[in-house]
């Protein structure tokens, strides 16, 4: 079941006579595509509720009483500067034919969401004010201004003086709303001053006056304006982006105002929704660079665009980067879901577990409907093929797909083909890999792992030369992917880049046979020339560490995880303190630079993905045990304080957070050497730091051991008490944990930085330092 149906089912249980879903936006400029997320979220909940027989309405409020508070880059500053601080509905439209500035930008946005089959009732906030509908609630709030101030104090610890009132009249002299400050309310009039320097971006005229806070004379400040709208309209469901959903944020405050002043229940916010960004960027409407809703809506057919939004669960960050393969992949996903929809129509959806996903796919298509969905199965000409054929200047696409279909295309199918040709041309013109390659002529620079993979592949292909068996070639590729521990996507990119200079292509077996073996091999060699010799010549910072009396990797482990690289160092005579102000400053600086950090971003780091992959293979659920870099970064993203242990541990933890590579330090003098990385024996236990009871190792849980037992668990999850570094520790053993995409280079970099920061804050001398690789002889 998809999220909208689940939420609707839950809402139905509260049995309200009317559910009213609403979303809002201040039309301060071209509206960013990210705002479509809210529209779709509410449209889905509205449609899901209606389907299960709940009386439901759906509206969209444009907050056009809000002031212009930023200068869009596409407007002439000299001409528009004078409107800064003026309510948007009173500013003229940049183009003829619209009532106001607000209407001009709002209408553009309405057109886009209408094209996605969203038709909420449009409500203009200025209209609600003008017709007096807000009067009562504004008076109520002004009468209870002391409670408002108390809520500010209680919830966000903000002191408001007794002459502060949450209302901004429009200055009768200069027409600005953002510069007026109300200092008195006598039950009929508010008394205000138009302050020259209340905000940086607009200048008040100094006028003093009194005015009735009714109709379009002014509006409440945002934090009260929002709940006032909920009450006046009768909104029962209003979700919003997570910026409003934090503790002490607009929604949280709104809840207090509803319950303590307005006597209403706040709307269900569905827990808030995650961002919709384009190429990782979230931009405000007033900046208006690039990704407006209108611009993005022009690169995809409406049903595919709606599908993109519908299929993403409410709590999942949707990032759409139209460059490269994204658009053909999206069409493929769409076609796959269409197939599920057709199966449903044909009553062929199986009821087993796999079928559940298929029925979700079908449901996503139903909810993505823009134009009436087909009644029966259609043949869908694949978008990727359309684009490829257009590239080869093939003009008879209809004939091509009719051959593929082994039948004539129906009228509907021809329409789909026509539409896909239009959007494939846009794709080829703007976003295809060739387009990107032609823009940036950078050469393909394979990573260490990619070249390692290619070198192995070349050797194996050499032995297949005379057989020319496509299946064997494919098999060789997969064998080498496994052997190298490379991510399959990276591996294929490396091959395609070497053979065709593109990031994708046909099946590699076909490609190699068609190119001819000699040609393919020489392309693979010449496109990776320096890398190929680099295997032997490569200059590393640290030598191979070969002293097995100190540390080694067990053979079973090395065979199972050939990508493991462990950085080892011994630092002696260090002086550990509780804290160091310089170190604290460094840590605070790092934390303050991470304000954008979210769990989604953390989950996208290749290092985090690598550790999670290992955890999965060890049979450990990484939701319950987080690899150490992830655990630390999550504390930052959740605004929790970092633990302060001591100057040694805190120092290397900073490197862990910066590089996302895990580092462990242990009390050297507590070890009974040699130490090694191995799988646990049956019944082995470890007493972890902070625990009273020992934890049993599971057989696949890779860890570090000395002759007395394990000294950490799950590669880098937690450490043992026995060897913990304290303020009394003099000598330490450092481990840096590399696996999969955490290459030797990354391990070396973290080893270097860890040694530097520890010796910076704790002194000491380096005894040994080097790298132990699983593949070392
Ligand atoms: Zn004024």
XYZ file of C-alpha atoms and ligand atoms in Angstrom:
778
model
C 0.000 0.000 0.000
C 1.420 3.414 -0.839
C 1.667 6.228 1.713
C -1.313 8.299 0.525
C -3.708 5.368 0.866
C -2.282 4.522 4.268
C -2.679 8.102 5.528
C -6.175 8.380 4.069
C -7.233 5.207 5.835
C -5.911 6.608 9.099
C -7.646 9.966 8.586
C -10.943 8.279 7.775
C -10.971 6.826 11.258
C -11.239 10.243 12.887
C -14.573 10.561 11.136
C -14.688 14.331 10.556
C -17.761 15.588 8.685
C -15.425 17.332 6.235
C -11.704 16.911 5.600
C -10.175 20.027 4.071
C -6.679 19.657 2.618
C -4.786 22.853 1.915
C -1.403 24.096 0.823
C -0.058 27.661 0.733
C 2.555 29.694 -1.069
C 3.726 33.294 -1.145
C 4.008 34.164 -4.842
C 7.042 36.413 -4.457
C 8.479 35.542 -7.847
C 8.717 32.655 -10.283
C 7.741 29.630 -8.222
C 10.385 26.959 -7.809
C 9.617 23.422 -8.889
C 10.091 22.265 -5.277
C 6.727 23.823 -4.408
C 5.028 21.221 -6.570
C 5.845 18.672 -3.900
C 3.268 20.220 -1.570
C 0.648 20.434 -4.303
C 1.012 16.750 -5.189
C 1.114 15.617 -1.552
C -2.210 17.334 -0.872
C -3.719 16.313 -4.193
C -2.904 12.666 -3.447
C -4.354 12.748 0.033
C -7.435 14.522 -1.323
C -7.950 11.929 -4.052
C -7.229 8.971 -1.766
C -9.743 10.277 0.793
C -12.425 10.847 -1.823
C -11.952 7.354 -3.170
C -12.733 5.835 0.216
C -15.845 7.934 0.590
C -14.626 10.754 2.837
C -16.184 14.165 2.257
C -13.092 16.156 1.209
C -12.084 19.537 -0.187
C -8.755 20.736 -1.499
C -7.622 24.360 -1.663
C -4.505 26.333 -2.446
C -3.912 29.666 -0.722
C -1.735 32.330 -2.277
C -0.432 34.580 0.500
C -0.534 37.662 -1.660
C -0.783 40.044 1.314
C 2.842 39.190 2.101
C 5.378 41.855 1.203
C 7.923 41.706 -1.586
C 10.989 40.836 0.461
C 13.567 39.971 -2.180
C 14.504 41.186 -5.650
C 14.245 38.461 -8.301
C 17.316 38.539 -10.524
C 15.222 38.659 -13.701
C 13.567 41.971 -12.760
C 15.079 45.385 -13.321
C 16.189 46.481 -9.883
C 15.865 50.204 -10.597
C 12.258 49.810 -11.603
C 11.140 47.412 -8.860
C 13.171 48.490 -5.838
C 10.441 50.913 -4.739
C 8.019 48.025 -4.192
C 10.161 46.279 -1.614
C 8.032 45.958 1.527
C 4.732 46.494 -0.336
C 2.104 43.682 -0.262
C 2.410 41.557 -3.392
C -1.208 42.008 -4.424
C -0.693 45.787 -4.576
C 2.353 45.631 -6.839
C 1.726 45.889 -10.592
C 2.261 42.832 -12.770
C 5.555 42.627 -14.683
C 3.477 41.897 -17.789
C 0.161 43.215 -19.056
C -2.912 41.086 -18.505
C -2.612 40.285 -14.803
C -4.184 42.033 -11.844
C -1.005 42.148 -9.795
C 2.545 40.962 -9.344
C 1.246 38.142 -7.133
C -1.317 37.053 -9.726
C 1.241 37.064 -12.499
C 3.526 34.532 -10.780
C 0.683 32.585 -9.149
C -1.096 32.084 -12.485
C 2.050 30.665 -14.027
C 2.240 28.160 -11.174
C -1.483 27.327 -11.319
C -1.100 26.525 -14.992
C 1.696 24.092 -14.187
C -0.169 22.237 -11.461
C -3.352 22.171 -13.522
C -1.307 20.499 -16.246
C -0.472 17.817 -13.663
C -4.149 17.209 -12.989
C -4.257 19.149 -9.697
C -7.272 21.432 -9.442
C -7.476 22.845 -5.909
C -9.849 25.685 -5.160
C -7.690 28.826 -5.388
C -7.926 31.184 -2.419
C -6.318 34.611 -2.449
C -5.416 35.729 1.045
C -6.046 39.356 0.032
C -9.576 38.328 -0.898
C -10.183 36.742 2.520
C -9.035 39.998 4.121
C -10.911 42.323 1.767
C -14.205 40.538 2.371
C -13.786 40.734 6.143
C -13.446 37.000 6.706
C -10.255 37.461 8.718
C -11.615 40.275 10.919
C -12.876 38.203 13.790
C -9.787 36.079 14.191
C -7.467 39.101 13.944
C -9.378 40.839 16.735
C -9.344 37.684 18.849
C -5.571 37.396 18.506
C -4.954 41.078 19.282
C -7.187 40.786 22.362
C -5.116 37.846 23.515
C -1.733 39.345 22.622
C -0.436 38.558 26.115
C -1.042 34.844 25.545
C 0.693 35.147 22.183
C 3.736 36.659 23.897
C 3.681 33.911 26.501
C 3.660 31.245 23.832
C 6.688 32.857 22.180
C 8.428 32.841 25.530
C 7.443 29.280 26.364
C 8.071 27.657 22.995
C 10.979 29.554 21.456
C 12.318 31.430 24.509
C 11.706 34.751 22.782
C 10.833 37.700 25.024
C 8.242 40.026 23.517
C 7.643 43.338 25.280
C 4.123 44.267 26.376
C 3.889 46.795 23.521
C 4.542 44.183 20.829
C 1.519 43.117 18.747
C 1.468 40.402 16.066
C -0.066 42.581 13.363
C 1.311 44.683 10.503
C -0.986 47.366 9.065
C -0.321 48.659 5.569
C 1.177 52.141 6.060
C -1.454 54.642 4.948
C 1.237 56.967 3.707
C 3.817 54.819 1.890
C 1.850 51.594 1.319
C 4.440 49.289 2.871
C 3.467 46.456 5.202
C 6.860 45.156 6.267
C 7.932 48.374 7.993
C 4.986 49.008 10.315
C 5.255 48.407 14.023
C 2.122 48.311 16.188
C 2.730 49.506 19.756
C -0.828 49.774 21.079
C -4.226 48.132 20.671
C -7.260 49.698 22.307
C -9.835 47.160 21.211
C -10.802 49.143 18.135
C -7.651 50.673 16.689
C -4.040 49.636 16.388
C -1.514 52.458 16.781
C 1.562 52.099 14.607
C 4.732 53.713 13.411
C 6.243 53.144 9.940
C 9.821 52.487 11.017
C 12.645 53.631 8.730
C 14.911 50.778 9.814
C 12.752 47.853 10.851
C 13.988 45.612 8.061
C 17.174 45.877 6.032
C 15.602 45.513 2.642
C 12.874 48.201 2.866
C 12.731 51.679 4.370
C 9.715 52.936 6.282
C 8.505 56.529 5.879
C 8.275 57.469 9.573
C 4.517 57.956 9.462
C 2.572 57.480 12.716
C -1.071 56.548 12.639
C -3.945 54.519 13.961
C -6.159 52.201 11.976
C -8.817 49.533 12.488
C -7.247 46.085 12.014
C -9.983 44.961 9.667
C -10.375 43.984 6.010
C -7.356 44.718 3.870
C -5.865 47.222 6.293
C -3.140 44.788 7.261
C -2.314 41.239 8.253
C -1.090 39.125 11.122
C 2.583 38.202 11.313
C 3.302 34.897 9.562
C 3.376 32.644 12.615
C -0.196 33.719 13.483
C -1.354 34.354 9.930
C -0.936 30.663 9.145
C -3.134 29.261 11.975
C -5.607 32.117 11.392
C -6.049 30.866 7.819
C -6.510 27.296 9.091
C -9.352 28.445 11.311
C -11.058 30.789 8.861
C -10.987 28.320 5.960
C -11.652 25.236 8.106
C -8.495 23.426 7.100
C -8.044 19.971 8.659
C -5.020 18.734 6.694
C -2.009 20.857 5.857
C 1.426 19.405 5.420
C 4.525 21.443 4.746
C 8.218 21.212 3.997
C 10.351 20.153 6.885
C 11.685 23.695 7.427
C 8.337 24.549 9.010
C 8.080 21.275 10.903
C 10.907 21.554 13.427
C 10.333 22.028 17.157
C 9.627 25.729 17.692
C 9.005 26.139 13.946
C 5.929 27.665 12.338
C 3.807 24.540 12.624
C 4.736 23.853 16.238
C 3.890 27.460 17.144
C 0.672 27.195 15.137
C -0.381 24.188 17.220
C -0.030 26.252 20.392
C -1.913 29.234 18.927
C -4.736 26.951 17.756
C -5.224 25.236 21.079
C -4.505 28.122 23.435
C -6.057 31.059 21.574
C -8.214 30.062 18.610
C -9.953 27.133 20.273
C -9.421 24.881 17.276
C -7.456 21.719 16.587
C -4.470 22.230 14.281
C -4.603 20.462 10.918
C -2.927 17.073 10.503
C 0.466 17.834 8.949
C 1.120 14.219 7.868
C 4.450 14.621 9.631
C 5.710 17.059 6.970
C 7.226 16.224 3.602
C 10.759 16.026 2.305
C 12.310 18.366 -0.269
C 12.045 18.160 -4.005
C 15.292 19.503 -5.423
C 16.787 19.752 -8.888
C 20.352 18.519 -9.179
C 20.761 18.779 -5.406
C 19.836 22.442 -5.250
C 16.995 23.965 -3.333
C 16.319 27.497 -4.477
C 13.908 30.087 -3.254
C 11.345 31.560 -5.614
C 12.717 35.060 -5.344
C 16.161 33.995 -6.620
C 14.432 32.309 -9.533
C 17.565 30.893 -11.155
C 16.956 27.894 -13.331
C 14.490 25.459 -11.941
C 11.089 27.102 -11.889
C 8.070 24.809 -11.907
C 7.292 25.969 -15.418
C 10.764 25.277 -16.782
C 10.949 21.785 -15.320
C 7.419 20.960 -16.473
C 8.553 21.556 -20.031
C 11.091 18.749 -20.143
C 8.742 15.849 -19.341
C 5.255 14.867 -20.517
C 2.735 15.753 -17.753
C 1.926 12.145 -16.847
C 5.594 11.198 -16.524
C 6.310 14.342 -14.498
C 3.389 13.616 -12.212
C 4.567 10.002 -11.945
C 7.979 11.222 -10.761
C 6.317 13.099 -7.910
C 3.687 10.502 -7.088
C 6.046 7.545 -6.830
C 8.293 9.261 -4.264
C 7.051 8.585 -0.722
C 6.266 11.690 1.325
C 9.232 11.183 3.653
C 11.758 10.606 0.884
C 13.897 13.421 -0.487
C 13.297 13.662 -4.226
C 16.249 14.939 -6.167
C 15.858 15.135 -9.903
C 18.983 15.758 -11.922
C 17.822 15.739 -15.548
C 21.360 15.283 -16.864
C 22.680 12.012 -18.225
C 20.557 8.910 -17.997
C 17.934 10.167 -15.541
C 15.177 10.859 -18.053
C 15.439 7.588 -20.044
C 15.558 5.741 -16.705
C 12.451 7.578 -15.530
C 10.589 6.564 -18.695
C 11.704 2.963 -18.186
C 10.348 3.065 -14.630
C 7.144 4.576 -15.906
C 6.761 1.828 -18.516
C 7.444 -0.848 -15.893
C 4.686 0.566 -13.693
C 2.388 0.843 -16.713
C 2.966 -2.847 -17.276
C 1.851 -3.513 -13.693
C -1.199 -1.372 -14.358
C -2.022 -3.425 -17.457
C -1.598 -6.654 -15.472
C -4.056 -5.307 -12.940
C -6.536 -4.522 -15.719
C -6.095 -8.058 -16.992
C -6.572 -9.498 -13.484
C -3.105 -10.972 -13.659
C -1.584 -9.412 -10.552
C -0.350 -12.263 -8.435
C -1.230 -12.196 -4.755
C 2.164 -13.286 -3.467
C 4.633 -10.972 -1.801
C 6.299 -9.933 -5.029
C 2.846 -9.069 -6.341
C 2.343 -6.553 -3.564
C 4.988 -4.325 -5.052
C 3.469 -4.789 -8.470
C 0.102 -3.699 -7.144
C 1.783 -0.588 -5.677
C 3.227 0.095 -9.129
C -0.228 -0.172 -10.638
C -1.605 2.115 -7.937
C 1.104 4.706 -8.609
C 0.041 4.761 -12.255
C -3.599 5.235 -11.256
C -2.663 8.177 -9.069
C -0.389 9.589 -11.773
C -3.287 9.903 -14.174
C -3.295 13.143 -16.110
C -4.967 12.105 -19.331
C -7.464 9.240 -19.096
C -5.525 6.005 -18.635
C -5.803 3.382 -21.393
C -8.555 0.836 -20.915
C -6.435 -2.030 -22.176
C -2.797 -2.901 -22.762
C -0.822 -0.700 -25.123
C 2.524 -1.180 -26.742
C 4.843 1.542 -25.384
C 7.703 2.547 -27.665
C 10.711 2.705 -25.357
C 11.911 6.280 -24.795
C 15.580 5.288 -24.737
C 15.215 3.617 -28.120
C 13.362 6.637 -29.506
C 16.265 8.840 -28.430
C 18.868 6.455 -29.851
C 17.055 6.230 -33.183
C 16.767 10.001 -33.389
C 20.508 10.213 -32.813
C 21.167 7.959 -35.781
C 18.915 10.198 -37.856
C 16.460 7.367 -38.361
C 13.363 9.039 -39.729
C 10.979 6.150 -39.780
C 10.451 5.422 -36.111
C 6.940 4.195 -36.685
C 8.208 1.452 -39.005
C 10.905 0.508 -36.514
C 8.480 0.080 -33.625
C 5.954 -1.726 -35.786
C 8.640 -4.271 -36.595
C 9.384 -4.533 -32.874
C 5.716 -4.913 -32.024
C 5.184 -7.265 -34.976
C 1.964 -5.392 -35.635
C 0.773 -1.935 -36.605
C 0.725 0.788 -33.983
C -2.758 1.769 -32.864
C -3.913 5.380 -32.896
C -3.153 5.712 -29.183
C 0.283 4.149 -29.588
C 1.105 6.513 -32.424
C 0.147 9.414 -30.164
C 2.484 8.142 -27.469
C 5.289 7.752 -29.997
C 4.698 11.290 -31.231
C 4.892 12.649 -27.711
C 8.012 10.658 -26.892
C 9.717 11.959 -30.035
C 9.044 15.526 -28.900
C 10.475 14.933 -25.433
C 13.367 12.809 -26.719
C 14.424 15.769 -28.872
C 14.383 18.040 -25.818
C 16.368 15.428 -23.931
C 18.971 15.052 -26.685
C 19.257 18.801 -27.057
C 19.717 19.558 -23.378
C 20.462 16.651 -21.091
C 21.811 13.569 -22.868
C 25.252 12.281 -22.019
C 26.571 13.273 -25.454
C 25.344 16.768 -24.802
C 27.095 16.884 -21.470
C 30.242 15.350 -22.925
C 30.293 17.899 -25.693
C 29.923 20.672 -23.146
C 32.611 19.480 -20.794
C 35.373 17.806 -22.717
C 36.981 16.391 -19.610
C 38.586 13.024 -20.117
C 37.305 10.008 -18.292
C 39.448 9.588 -15.197
C 38.896 6.115 -13.787
C 39.124 5.631 -10.048
C 41.663 3.250 -8.561
C 39.028 0.562 -8.225
C 37.820 1.106 -11.785
C 41.283 0.707 -13.253
C 41.944 -2.322 -11.099
C 38.756 -3.779 -12.489
C 39.638 -2.921 -16.086
C 43.108 -4.433 -15.752
C 41.663 -7.708 -14.475
C 39.037 -7.643 -17.182
C 41.640 -7.155 -19.928
C 43.561 -10.191 -18.704
C 40.479 -12.323 -18.725
C 39.183 -11.051 -22.066
C 42.543 -11.963 -23.540
C 41.820 -15.604 -22.787
C 38.350 -15.357 -24.366
C 39.622 -13.776 -27.565
C 39.184 -16.760 -29.793
C 35.808 -17.849 -28.497
C 33.880 -14.629 -29.130
C 31.146 -15.858 -26.825
C 28.973 -12.967 -25.633
C 27.681 -14.877 -22.643
C 31.192 -15.672 -21.493
C 32.119 -12.018 -21.815
C 29.177 -11.006 -19.639
C 30.152 -13.727 -17.184
C 33.733 -12.465 -17.075
C 32.501 -8.985 -16.299
C 30.370 -10.148 -13.402
C 33.161 -12.370 -12.079
C 35.497 -9.404 -12.036
C 32.947 -7.145 -10.421
C 32.712 -9.658 -7.602
C 36.450 -10.101 -7.350
C 37.149 -6.382 -7.298
C 34.264 -5.565 -4.976
C 33.477 -2.666 -7.298
C 29.993 -1.230 -7.463
C 28.487 -2.661 -10.716
C 27.438 0.780 -11.943
C 31.014 2.067 -11.599
C 32.303 -0.997 -13.383
C 29.958 -0.553 -16.340
C 30.692 3.155 -16.501
C 34.405 2.333 -16.696
C 33.864 -0.076 -19.588
C 31.502 2.186 -21.521
C 33.698 5.220 -20.994
C 36.703 3.291 -22.257
C 34.965 1.766 -25.244
C 32.520 4.459 -26.334
C 33.312 7.577 -24.294
C 29.775 7.479 -22.962
C 28.406 6.506 -19.588
C 26.079 3.868 -21.009
C 25.540 1.722 -24.064
C 24.316 -1.617 -25.396
C 25.063 -4.959 -23.751
C 28.814 -5.178 -23.358
C 29.079 -8.642 -24.879
C 27.472 -7.298 -28.054
C 29.554 -4.172 -27.956
C 32.853 -6.064 -27.738
C 31.978 -8.606 -30.411
C 30.788 -5.802 -32.705
C 33.875 -3.700 -32.118
C 36.097 -6.740 -32.529
C 38.210 -8.126 -29.699
C 41.472 -6.514 -30.713
C 39.869 -3.111 -31.081
C 38.054 -3.444 -27.747
C 41.164 -4.564 -25.907
C 43.252 -1.790 -27.356
C 40.594 0.780 -26.432
C 40.496 -0.550 -22.898
C 44.289 -0.371 -22.724
C 44.785 3.019 -24.325
C 42.026 4.663 -22.359
C 43.549 3.520 -19.104
C 47.262 3.839 -19.954
C 48.777 5.434 -16.891
C 46.435 3.513 -14.650
C 47.485 0.191 -16.057
C 51.101 0.642 -15.195
C 50.072 2.370 -11.984
C 49.226 -0.982 -10.452
C 52.921 -1.578 -10.014
C 54.286 1.949 -10.075
C 51.715 3.662 -7.882
C 53.191 5.987 -5.322
C 51.483 5.642 -1.988
C 52.073 7.848 1.026
C 52.527 4.881 3.349
C 54.349 1.596 2.796
C 52.774 -1.819 3.028
C 52.753 -2.775 6.689
C 54.123 -6.303 6.936
C 54.821 -6.889 10.608
C 52.424 -9.710 11.406
C 53.578 -9.630 15.021
C 51.645 -6.377 15.331
C 48.688 -6.763 12.944
C 47.497 -8.849 10.009
C 44.305 -9.800 8.208
C 43.175 -13.404 8.531
C 43.234 -15.365 5.252
C 39.537 -16.264 5.339
C 38.681 -12.587 5.712
C 41.106 -11.557 2.984
C 39.521 -13.985 0.557
C 36.016 -12.968 1.393
C 36.723 -9.219 1.344
C 39.642 -8.586 -1.011
C 38.907 -4.839 -0.982
C 39.848 -4.388 2.680
C 42.634 -1.903 3.407
C 43.526 -1.206 7.019
C 45.643 1.753 8.041
C 47.859 1.020 11.054
C 49.903 3.372 13.204
C 51.490 3.265 16.627
C 51.931 6.575 18.429
C 53.941 6.566 21.665
C 54.274 8.882 24.646
C 51.186 10.924 24.058
C 49.620 13.233 26.601
C 45.831 13.097 26.606
C 43.720 15.744 28.307
C 40.029 16.063 28.969
C 39.565 18.967 26.533
C 41.471 21.529 24.512
C 39.938 24.843 23.495
C 41.651 24.845 20.096
C 40.262 21.412 19.342
C 36.797 22.405 20.560
C 36.921 25.392 18.191
C 37.863 23.148 15.275
C 35.014 20.778 16.065
C 32.478 23.577 16.494
C 33.571 25.104 13.215
C 33.002 21.805 11.434
C 29.597 21.331 13.060
C 28.505 24.850 12.134
C 29.388 24.154 8.496
C 27.055 21.140 8.462
C 23.747 22.949 8.893
C 22.534 21.479 5.587
C 23.276 17.933 6.725
C 20.305 15.582 6.592
C 19.948 11.836 6.954
C 19.411 11.662 3.193
C 22.712 13.375 2.532
C 24.467 11.083 4.999
C 22.910 8.053 3.332
C 24.237 9.175 -0.028
C 27.911 9.298 1.003
C 29.791 6.481 -0.772
C 31.709 5.697 2.432
C 28.491 5.252 4.398
C 27.078 3.086 1.619
C 30.253 0.962 1.710
C 30.040 0.315 5.455
C 26.325 -0.419 5.248
C 27.002 -2.916 2.478
C 29.530 -4.661 4.692
C 27.074 -4.643 7.614
C 24.464 -6.213 5.431
C 26.877 -8.959 4.447
C 27.791 -9.477 8.106
C 24.110 -9.969 8.890
C 23.970 -6.750 10.930
C 21.005 -4.410 10.492
C 22.560 -0.983 9.920
C 19.337 0.654 11.062
C 20.015 -0.539 14.578
C 23.819 -0.455 14.540
C 25.193 2.513 12.646
C 28.764 2.420 11.346
C 30.751 4.980 13.337
C 31.029 7.837 10.754
C 27.307 7.625 10.165
C 26.514 7.566 13.886
C 28.556 10.736 14.465
C 27.147 12.616 11.479
C 23.604 11.677 12.419
C 24.081 13.341 15.780
C 24.915 16.547 13.918
C 21.996 16.277 11.505
C 19.659 15.662 14.422
C 21.137 18.703 16.240
C 22.347 16.586 19.121
C 25.597 17.442 20.864
C 28.638 15.360 20.053
C 30.081 13.330 22.921
C 33.203 14.778 24.475
C 35.552 11.992 25.475
C 39.112 13.282 25.546
C 41.540 15.122 23.287
C 42.668 11.948 21.513
C 39.258 10.446 20.757
C 37.631 13.813 19.983
C 40.493 14.686 17.623
C 40.293 11.585 15.480
C 36.478 11.632 15.552
C 36.685 14.988 13.771
C 38.635 13.264 10.984
C 36.053 10.468 10.960
C 33.294 13.022 10.399
C 35.239 14.975 7.779
C 36.308 11.965 5.694
C 33.478 9.573 6.639
C 36.150 6.911 7.106
C 36.168 5.223 10.464
C 39.159 5.426 12.778
C 39.762 3.554 16.014
C 42.436 4.171 18.653
C 43.269 1.643 21.358
C 45.515 1.454 24.394
C 48.649 -0.204 23.014
C 49.871 -1.294 26.445
C 46.727 -3.379 27.084
C 47.279 -5.610 24.073
C 48.639 -9.075 24.031
C 50.101 -9.098 20.495
C 49.723 -10.046 17.718
C 46.409 -8.428 16.803
C 44.448 -9.442 13.742
C 41.246 -8.935 11.857
C 39.216 -12.130 11.752
C 35.778 -13.647 12.097
C 34.798 -14.483 15.695
C 34.959 -17.992 17.090
C 31.864 -19.652 18.488
C 30.945 -18.241 21.901
C 33.391 -15.328 21.869
C 32.195 -12.253 23.767
C 33.192 -8.635 24.151
C 32.543 -6.174 26.979
C 31.773 -2.945 25.157
C 32.489 0.551 26.442
C 29.621 1.734 28.592
C 28.088 -1.748 28.976
C 27.737 -3.904 32.093
C 27.083 -7.168 30.285
C 29.254 -8.660 27.559
C 27.924 -8.930 23.999
C 28.205 -12.176 22.067
C 29.795 -12.019 18.630
C 27.820 -13.518 15.772
C 29.895 -15.722 13.445
C 29.948 -13.273 10.477
C 30.632 -10.134 12.505
C 34.072 -9.120 11.326
C 36.183 -7.535 14.089
C 39.651 -6.857 15.491
C 41.121 -9.291 18.019
C 44.280 -9.658 20.065
C 45.293 -12.788 21.956
C 42.897 -11.971 24.803
C 39.788 -11.426 22.672
C 37.945 -8.917 20.525
C 38.641 -5.221 20.967
C 35.871 -3.882 18.770
C 32.711 -5.206 17.146
C 31.255 -5.063 13.623
C 34.354 -3.625 11.964
C 33.931 -0.237 13.614
C 30.629 -0.135 15.440
C 31.820 -0.004 19.062
C 35.015 -0.628 21.044
C 35.880 -2.760 24.057
C 36.350 -1.358 27.574
C 39.556 -3.298 28.045
C 41.569 -1.361 25.446
C 39.773 1.995 25.590
C 41.847 5.177 25.325
C 41.613 7.289 28.495
C 43.458 10.301 29.851
C 46.024 7.901 31.350
C 46.826 6.165 28.068
C 50.427 6.698 26.910
C 50.786 4.625 23.736
C 48.090 3.981 21.154
C 47.418 1.703 18.219
C 45.410 3.330 15.418
C 43.223 1.447 12.936
C 41.649 2.993 9.838
C 38.940 0.798 8.333
C 38.704 0.624 4.521
C 36.447 -1.675 2.510
C 34.760 -1.580 -0.925
C 34.770 2.032 -2.178
C 36.895 3.153 0.761
C 40.104 2.682 -1.169
C 43.706 2.604 -0.038
C 44.021 6.291 -0.977
C 41.119 7.215 1.253
C 42.477 5.113 4.097
C 45.910 6.696 3.722
C 44.448 10.177 3.731
C 42.536 9.450 6.941
C 45.578 7.813 8.506
C 47.671 10.878 7.704
C 45.110 13.344 9.015
C 44.440 11.292 12.146
C 48.133 11.136 13.010
C 48.464 14.878 12.389
C 45.529 15.900 14.555
C 46.387 13.514 17.410
C 49.998 14.676 17.556
C 48.831 18.282 17.260
C 46.672 18.036 20.385
C 48.329 15.161 22.292
C 51.949 15.220 21.145
C 53.746 11.855 20.926
C 56.042 10.189 18.407
C 55.105 7.928 15.521
C 56.372 4.405 16.020
C 55.054 2.674 12.938
C 52.630 3.553 10.168
C 51.523 1.644 7.100
C 48.761 -0.119 5.229
C 47.688 -3.743 5.424
C 45.724 -4.773 2.316
C 43.743 -7.946 2.017
C 45.459 -8.600 -1.314
C 49.000 -8.223 0.076
C 51.135 -11.326 -0.258
Zn 5.087 54.331 5.649
